[in-house]
Amino acid sequence: MPAHGPHAGHDAPAWGPDALVPLVLAVVAAVAYVTATRAYHRGRLRPWRPARTAAWLTGCALVAAAFSPVLVVVPGDASRHMVQHLLLGMLGPLALALAAPVTLLLGVASPATRRAVGRVLRARPVHVLAHPVTAAVLHVGGMAALYLTPLYALTTRSAGAHAFVHAHFLLAGYLFAWALAGPDPAPRRPGTATRVAVLVVTGGAHAALAKLLYAHADRLPPGGVHTVAEVEAAAQWMYYGGDVAEVLLAVAVLAGWYRSRARRERRVPGPLSSAPAPAGARSP
């Protein structure tokens, strides 16, 4: 798999416009989020959850790392590209989704903005787009299109196609993580069983794509110029790194289910509190 963009063929990535722009955007996003948490604290007289702030900062750092020279520690352009895919399309989006940015926005925005966001969340196209099945198709389908079609070769020649693929990975990965495990409001989100089933099927599809890439490393992706050994190494990064990301996502899904169940149990009175007092008993 050839390296993307102007640094294709170099042994080590270097800082350039294609790396600096994502870095600047990540820093801006981090600063904006932290600023919003302070406004939330002032307006609600209680602090925003530090774990969510940490998740957002982690997500921004992972996205920035996907474009940075730090990937020089990964040998080979093909493997570096695959690690970039894991950071940008799976690990980074999961951390960003767990930060609940929509909830934070609703907590600090004006009433008019909150109503507008509510209308968007209730819109039927958003329900369809944010359904776990739709999100999974966009998530895995984008990977399949990149590695099984001439799209990959196109991204090595076109900066626009290159940027589009990166944007798709980030947005589709975020949508998938939000649909399955995001703590933000998601009207008509399916139950936990459905989301776990979608995650299992998606994980299987991701693993199958990695195995296909490994088995046909001599001719995949179409137009690739790397050796068989280099593509096989990249496929292994995809397979095992994908497993790590999917386990983390499964933990997030089940943790959300556990918290939701605990909240429901706190709201429902227990059998002792709801039972009538015995005759003649005095109130404490």
GROMACS .gro file of N, CA and C in nm, residues 10-113:
model
  312
   10HIS      N    1   0.846   0.822   0.115
   10HIS     CA    2   0.948   0.860   0.213
   10HIS      C    3   0.948   0.759   0.326
   11ASP      N    4   1.065   0.739   0.384
   11ASP     CA    5   1.075   0.643   0.494
   11ASP      C    6   1.014   0.697   0.622
   12ALA      N    7   1.008   0.828   0.640
   12ALA     CA    8   0.955   0.885   0.762
   12ALA      C    9   0.867   1.003   0.727
   13PRO      N   10   0.751   1.014   0.790
   13PRO     CA   11   0.666   1.127   0.765
   13PRO      C   12   0.730   1.254   0.817
   14ALA      N   13   0.694   1.367   0.762
   14ALA     CA   14   0.749   1.496   0.804
   14ALA      C   15   0.637   1.596   0.818
   15TRP      N   16   0.663   1.699   0.898
   15TRP     CA   17   0.561   1.802   0.913
   15TRP      C   18   0.543   1.876   0.783
   16GLY      N   19   0.421   1.894   0.743
   16GLY     CA   20   0.387   1.967   0.622
   16GLY      C   21   0.244   2.014   0.634
   17PRO      N   22   0.189   2.080   0.531
   17PRO     CA   23   0.051   2.128   0.539
   17PRO      C   24  -0.049   2.018   0.568
   18ASP      N   25  -0.027   1.898   0.513
   18ASP     CA   26  -0.120   1.789   0.535
   18ASP      C   27  -0.118   1.740   0.679
   19ALA      N   28  -0.011   1.769   0.754
   19ALA     CA   29  -0.004   1.734   0.895
   19ALA      C   30  -0.036   1.851   0.986
   20LEU      N   31   0.005   1.971   0.946
   20LEU     CA   32  -0.015   2.088   1.030
   20LEU      C   33  -0.163   2.126   1.041
   21VAL      N   34  -0.236   2.116   0.930
   21VAL     CA   35  -0.377   2.154   0.933
   21VAL      C   36  -0.456   2.066   1.031
   22PRO      N   37  -0.445   1.932   1.025
   22PRO     CA   38  -0.515   1.851   1.125
   22PRO      C   39  -0.470   1.881   1.268
   23LEU      N   40  -0.339   1.909   1.285
   23LEU     CA   41  -0.290   1.940   1.419
   23LEU      C   42  -0.354   2.068   1.472
   24VAL      N   43  -0.361   2.171   1.387
   24VAL     CA   44  -0.423   2.296   1.429
   24VAL      C   45  -0.570   2.274   1.462
   25LEU      N   46  -0.640   2.199   1.377
   25LEU     CA   47  -0.782   2.172   1.403
   25LEU      C   48  -0.801   2.094   1.533
   26ALA      N   49  -0.712   2.000   1.560
   26ALA     CA   50  -0.723   1.924   1.685
   26ALA      C   51  -0.701   2.014   1.806
   27VAL      N   52  -0.604   2.104   1.796
   27VAL     CA   53  -0.579   2.197   1.908
   27VAL      C   54  -0.699   2.289   1.927
   28VAL      N   55  -0.754   2.340   1.818
   28VAL     CA   56  -0.872   2.428   1.827
   28VAL      C   57  -0.988   2.354   1.891
   29ALA      N   58  -1.010   2.229   1.849
   29ALA     CA   59  -1.119   2.151   1.906
   29ALA      C   60  -1.098   2.127   2.055
   30ALA      N   61  -0.974   2.100   2.095
   30ALA     CA   62  -0.945   2.076   2.237
   30ALA      C   63  -0.970   2.202   2.319
   31VAL      N   64  -0.921   2.316   2.269
   31VAL     CA   65  -0.940   2.442   2.342
   31VAL      C   66  -1.087   2.478   2.351
   32ALA      N   67  -1.161   2.460   2.242
   32ALA     CA   68  -1.303   2.493   2.241
   32ALA      C   69  -1.379   2.407   2.342
   33TYR      N   70  -1.345   2.279   2.350
   33TYR     CA   71  -1.413   2.190   2.443
   33TYR      C   72  -1.386   2.230   2.587
   34VAL      N   73  -1.259   2.255   2.619
   34VAL     CA   74  -1.223   2.294   2.756
   34VAL      C   75  -1.291   2.426   2.793
   35THR      N   76  -1.295   2.519   2.701
   35THR     CA   77  -1.364   2.647   2.726
   35THR      C   78  -1.511   2.624   2.754
   36ALA      N   79  -1.573   2.534   2.678
   36ALA     CA   80  -1.714   2.503   2.698
   36ALA      C   81  -1.739   2.438   2.834
   37THR      N   82  -1.646   2.355   2.881
   37THR     CA   83  -1.665   2.293   3.012
   37THR      C   84  -1.664   2.397   3.123
   38ARG      N   85  -1.584   2.502   3.107
   38ARG     CA   86  -1.582   2.608   3.208
   38ARG      C   87  -1.714   2.686   3.206
   39ALA      N   88  -1.766   2.711   3.087
   39ALA     CA   89  -1.896   2.778   3.077
   39ALA      C   90  -2.005   2.690   3.138
   40TYR      N   91  -1.996   2.559   3.118
   40TYR     CA   92  -2.093   2.467   3.177
   40TYR      C   93  -2.089   2.476   3.330
   41HIS      N   94  -1.969   2.481   3.384
   41HIS     CA   95  -1.954   2.490   3.530
   41HIS      C   96  -2.014   2.620   3.585
   42ARG      N   97  -1.991   2.730   3.515
   42ARG     CA   98  -2.045   2.859   3.560
   42ARG      C   99  -2.197   2.860   3.551
   43GLY      N  100  -2.251   2.803   3.444
   43GLY     CA  101  -2.396   2.810   3.423
   43GLY      C  102  -2.474   2.711   3.507
   44ARG      N  103  -2.414   2.598   3.540
   44ARG     CA  104  -2.487   2.493   3.610
   44ARG      C  105  -2.440   2.474   3.754
   45LEU      N  106  -2.336   2.544   3.792
   45LEU     CA  107  -2.282   2.538   3.928
   45LEU      C  108  -2.236   2.398   3.966
   46ARG      N  109  -2.202   2.319   3.867
   46ARG     CA  110  -2.140   2.189   3.893
   46ARG      C  111  -2.042   2.160   3.779
   47PRO      N  112  -1.934   2.093   3.810
   47PRO     CA  113  -1.830   2.072   3.707
   47PRO      C  114  -1.873   1.969   3.604
   48TRP      N  115  -1.822   1.986   3.485
   48TRP     CA  116  -1.836   1.885   3.381
   48TRP      C  117  -1.750   1.765   3.420
   49ARG      N  118  -1.793   1.646   3.385
   49ARG     CA  119  -1.720   1.525   3.426
   49ARG      C  120  -1.578   1.526   3.371
   50PRO      N  121  -1.478   1.517   3.459
   50PRO     CA  122  -1.339   1.517   3.411
   50PRO      C  123  -1.308   1.402   3.316
   51ALA      N  124  -1.375   1.287   3.334
   51ALA     CA  125  -1.349   1.173   3.245
   51ALA      C  126  -1.387   1.206   3.102
   52ARG      N  127  -1.493   1.284   3.084
   52ARG     CA  128  -1.534   1.320   2.949
   52ARG      C  129  -1.435   1.418   2.887
   53THR      N  130  -1.385   1.511   2.967
   53THR     CA  131  -1.283   1.602   2.916
   53THR      C  132  -1.158   1.525   2.876
   54ALA      N  133  -1.119   1.429   2.960
   54ALA     CA  134  -1.002   1.346   2.927
   54ALA      C  135  -1.024   1.268   2.799
   55ALA      N  136  -1.146   1.218   2.780
   55ALA     CA  137  -1.176   1.144   2.656
   55ALA      C  138  -1.162   1.233   2.534
   56TRP      N  139  -1.214   1.357   2.544
   56TRP     CA  140  -1.205   1.448   2.429
   56TRP      C  141  -1.060   1.482   2.397
   57LEU      N  142  -0.982   1.514   2.500
   57LEU     CA  143  -0.842   1.547   2.477
   57LEU      C  144  -0.766   1.428   2.421
   58THR      N  145  -0.799   1.309   2.469
   58THR     CA  146  -0.736   1.188   2.414
   58THR      C  147  -0.771   1.170   2.268
   59GLY      N  148  -0.899   1.190   2.235
   59GLY     CA  149  -0.940   1.176   2.096
   59GLY      C  150  -0.871   1.276   2.006
   60CYS      N  151  -0.861   1.400   2.051
   60CYS     CA  152  -0.791   1.502   1.972
   60CYS      C  153  -0.644   1.465   1.953
   61ALA      N  154  -0.582   1.413   2.059
   61ALA     CA  155  -0.442   1.373   2.050
   61ALA      C  156  -0.424   1.256   1.953
   62LEU      N  157  -0.516   1.161   1.954
   62LEU     CA  158  -0.505   1.046   1.863
   62LEU      C  159  -0.521   1.088   1.718
   63VAL      N  160  -0.616   1.179   1.694
   63VAL     CA  161  -0.636   1.228   1.557
   63VAL      C  162  -0.513   1.305   1.511
   64ALA      N  163  -0.457   1.390   1.597
   64ALA     CA  164  -0.337   1.463   1.561
   64ALA      C  165  -0.220   1.368   1.537
   65ALA      N  166  -0.209   1.264   1.621
   65ALA     CA  167  -0.099   1.168   1.605
   65ALA      C  168  -0.109   1.093   1.473
   66ALA      N  169  -0.231   1.075   1.421
   66ALA     CA  170  -0.248   1.004   1.295
   66ALA      C  171  -0.178   1.075   1.179
   67PHE      N  172  -0.158   1.206   1.193
   67PHE     CA  173  -0.095   1.283   1.086
   67PHE      C  174   0.047   1.327   1.120
   68SER      N  175   0.097   1.288   1.234
   68SER     CA  176   0.222   1.345   1.283
   68SER      C  177   0.341   1.253   1.257
   69PRO      N  178   0.462   1.307   1.268
   69PRO     CA  179   0.583   1.224   1.252
   69PRO      C  180   0.600   1.117   1.358
   70VAL      N  181   0.513   1.115   1.459
   70VAL     CA  182   0.527   1.013   1.562
   70VAL      C  183   0.512   0.873   1.502
   71LEU      N  184   0.446   0.861   1.388
   71LEU     CA  185   0.428   0.731   1.325
   71LEU      C  186   0.557   0.677   1.265
   72VAL      N  187   0.666   0.754   1.275
   72VAL     CA  188   0.794   0.703   1.228
   72VAL      C  189   0.836   0.578   1.306
   73VAL      N  190   0.781   0.560   1.426
   73VAL     CA  191   0.816   0.442   1.505
   73VAL      C  192   0.757   0.315   1.446
   74VAL      N  193   0.662   0.329   1.353
   74VAL     CA  194   0.602   0.213   1.287
   74VAL      C  195   0.677   0.188   1.157
   75PRO      N  196   0.736   0.070   1.138
   75PRO     CA  197   0.818   0.046   1.020
   75PRO      C  198   0.735   0.032   0.893
   76GLY      N  199   0.779   0.096   0.783
   76GLY     CA  200   0.717   0.077   0.653
   76GLY      C  201   0.599   0.168   0.628
   77ASP      N  202   0.590   0.222   0.507
   77ASP     CA  203   0.480   0.311   0.472
   77ASP      C  204   0.345   0.241   0.482
   78ALA      N  205   0.339   0.114   0.442
   78ALA     CA  206   0.212   0.042   0.444
   78ALA      C  207   0.160   0.027   0.587
   79SER      N  208   0.249  -0.011   0.678
   79SER     CA  209   0.207  -0.027   0.818
   79SER      C  210   0.174   0.108   0.880
   80ARG      N  211   0.251   0.212   0.847
   80ARG     CA  212   0.220   0.345   0.900
   80ARG      C  213   0.082   0.390   0.855
   81HIS      N  214   0.051   0.363   0.728
   81HIS     CA  215  -0.081   0.400   0.679
   81HIS      C  216  -0.191   0.327   0.756
   82MET      N  217  -0.169   0.199   0.786
   82MET     CA  218  -0.273   0.122   0.855
   82MET      C  219  -0.289   0.171   0.999
   83VAL      N  220  -0.178   0.204   1.067
   83VAL     CA  221  -0.189   0.260   1.202
   83VAL      C  222  -0.262   0.393   1.196
   84GLN      N  223  -0.236   0.472   1.094
   84GLN     CA  224  -0.309   0.598   1.076
   84GLN      C  225  -0.458   0.570   1.063
   85HIS      N  226  -0.494   0.468   0.988
   85HIS     CA  227  -0.634   0.430   0.974
   85HIS      C  228  -0.696   0.392   1.108
   86LEU      N  229  -0.623   0.319   1.190
   86LEU     CA  230  -0.674   0.278   1.320
   86LEU      C  231  -0.694   0.397   1.413
   87LEU      N  232  -0.598   0.490   1.413
   87LEU     CA  233  -0.609   0.608   1.498
   87LEU      C  234  -0.722   0.699   1.452
   88LEU      N  235  -0.729   0.721   1.321
   88LEU     CA  236  -0.822   0.819   1.266
   88LEU      C  237  -0.963   0.764   1.253
   89GLY      N  238  -0.976   0.636   1.223
   89GLY     CA  239  -1.109   0.581   1.196
   89GLY      C  240  -1.170   0.499   1.308
   90MET      N  241  -1.091   0.464   1.412
   90MET     CA  242  -1.145   0.377   1.515
   90MET      C  243  -1.118   0.428   1.656
   91LEU      N  244  -0.991   0.441   1.694
   91LEU     CA  245  -0.959   0.478   1.832
   91LEU      C  246  -0.992   0.623   1.862
   92GLY      N  247  -0.951   0.714   1.773
   92GLY     CA  248  -0.981   0.855   1.794
   92GLY      C  249  -1.130   0.885   1.801
   93PRO      N  250  -1.209   0.837   1.704
   93PRO     CA  251  -1.354   0.862   1.709
   93PRO      C  252  -1.421   0.805   1.834
   94LEU      N  253  -1.377   0.690   1.882
   94LEU     CA  254  -1.436   0.633   2.004
   94LEU      C  255  -1.415   0.727   2.122
   95ALA      N  256  -1.293   0.777   2.137
   95ALA     CA  257  -1.265   0.868   2.248
   95ALA      C  258  -1.347   0.996   2.235
   96LEU      N  259  -1.359   1.048   2.114
   96LEU     CA  260  -1.437   1.171   2.093
   96LEU      C  261  -1.584   1.148   2.123
   97ALA      N  262  -1.638   1.035   2.082
   97ALA     CA  263  -1.780   1.008   2.108
   97ALA      C  264  -1.808   0.993   2.257
   98LEU      N  265  -1.716   0.930   2.331
   98LEU     CA  266  -1.735   0.912   2.475
   98LEU      C  267  -1.728   1.043   2.552
   99ALA      N  268  -1.679   1.148   2.487
   99ALA     CA  269  -1.671   1.279   2.553
   99ALA      C  270  -1.804   1.353   2.555
  100ALA      N  271  -1.907   1.300   2.489
  100ALA     CA  272  -2.041   1.359   2.488
  100ALA      C  273  -2.041   1.506   2.448
  101PRO      N  274  -1.987   1.541   2.331
  101PRO     CA  275  -1.982   1.683   2.292
  101PRO      C  276  -2.119   1.746   2.269
  102VAL      N  277  -2.217   1.667   2.223
  102VAL     CA  278  -2.350   1.723   2.201
  102VAL      C  279  -2.415   1.760   2.334
  103THR      N  280  -2.398   1.675   2.433
  103THR     CA  281  -2.451   1.706   2.566
  103THR      C  282  -2.388   1.833   2.622
  104LEU      N  283  -2.259   1.848   2.601
  104LEU     CA  284  -2.190   1.969   2.646
  104LEU      C  285  -2.244   2.091   2.572
  105LEU      N  286  -2.264   2.078   2.442
  105LEU     CA  287  -2.319   2.189   2.363
  105LEU      C  288  -2.456   2.229   2.414
  106LEU      N  289  -2.541   2.130   2.441
  106LEU     CA  290  -2.675   2.159   2.492
  106LEU      C  291  -2.669   2.226   2.628
  107GLY      N  292  -2.563   2.200   2.704
  107GLY     CA  293  -2.552   2.258   2.837
  107GLY      C  294  -2.504   2.401   2.839
  108VAL      N  295  -2.442   2.446   2.729
  108VAL     CA  296  -2.386   2.583   2.730
  108VAL      C  297  -2.449   2.672   2.622
  109ALA      N  298  -2.526   2.615   2.531
  109ALA     CA  299  -2.579   2.692   2.418
  109ALA      C  300  -2.702   2.773   2.460
  110SER      N  301  -2.739   2.866   2.375
  110SER     CA  302  -2.860   2.945   2.397
  110SER      C  303  -2.983   2.859   2.375
  111PRO      N  304  -3.099   2.902   2.427
  111PRO     CA  305  -3.222   2.824   2.405
  111PRO      C  306  -3.251   2.800   2.257
  112ALA      N  307  -3.227   2.900   2.174
  112ALA     CA  308  -3.253   2.883   2.031
  112ALA      C  309  -3.164   2.775   1.971
  113THR      N  310  -3.037   2.773   2.012
  113THR     CA  311  -2.946   2.671   1.962
  113THR      C  312  -2.986   2.534   2.011
   0.00000   0.00000   0.00000
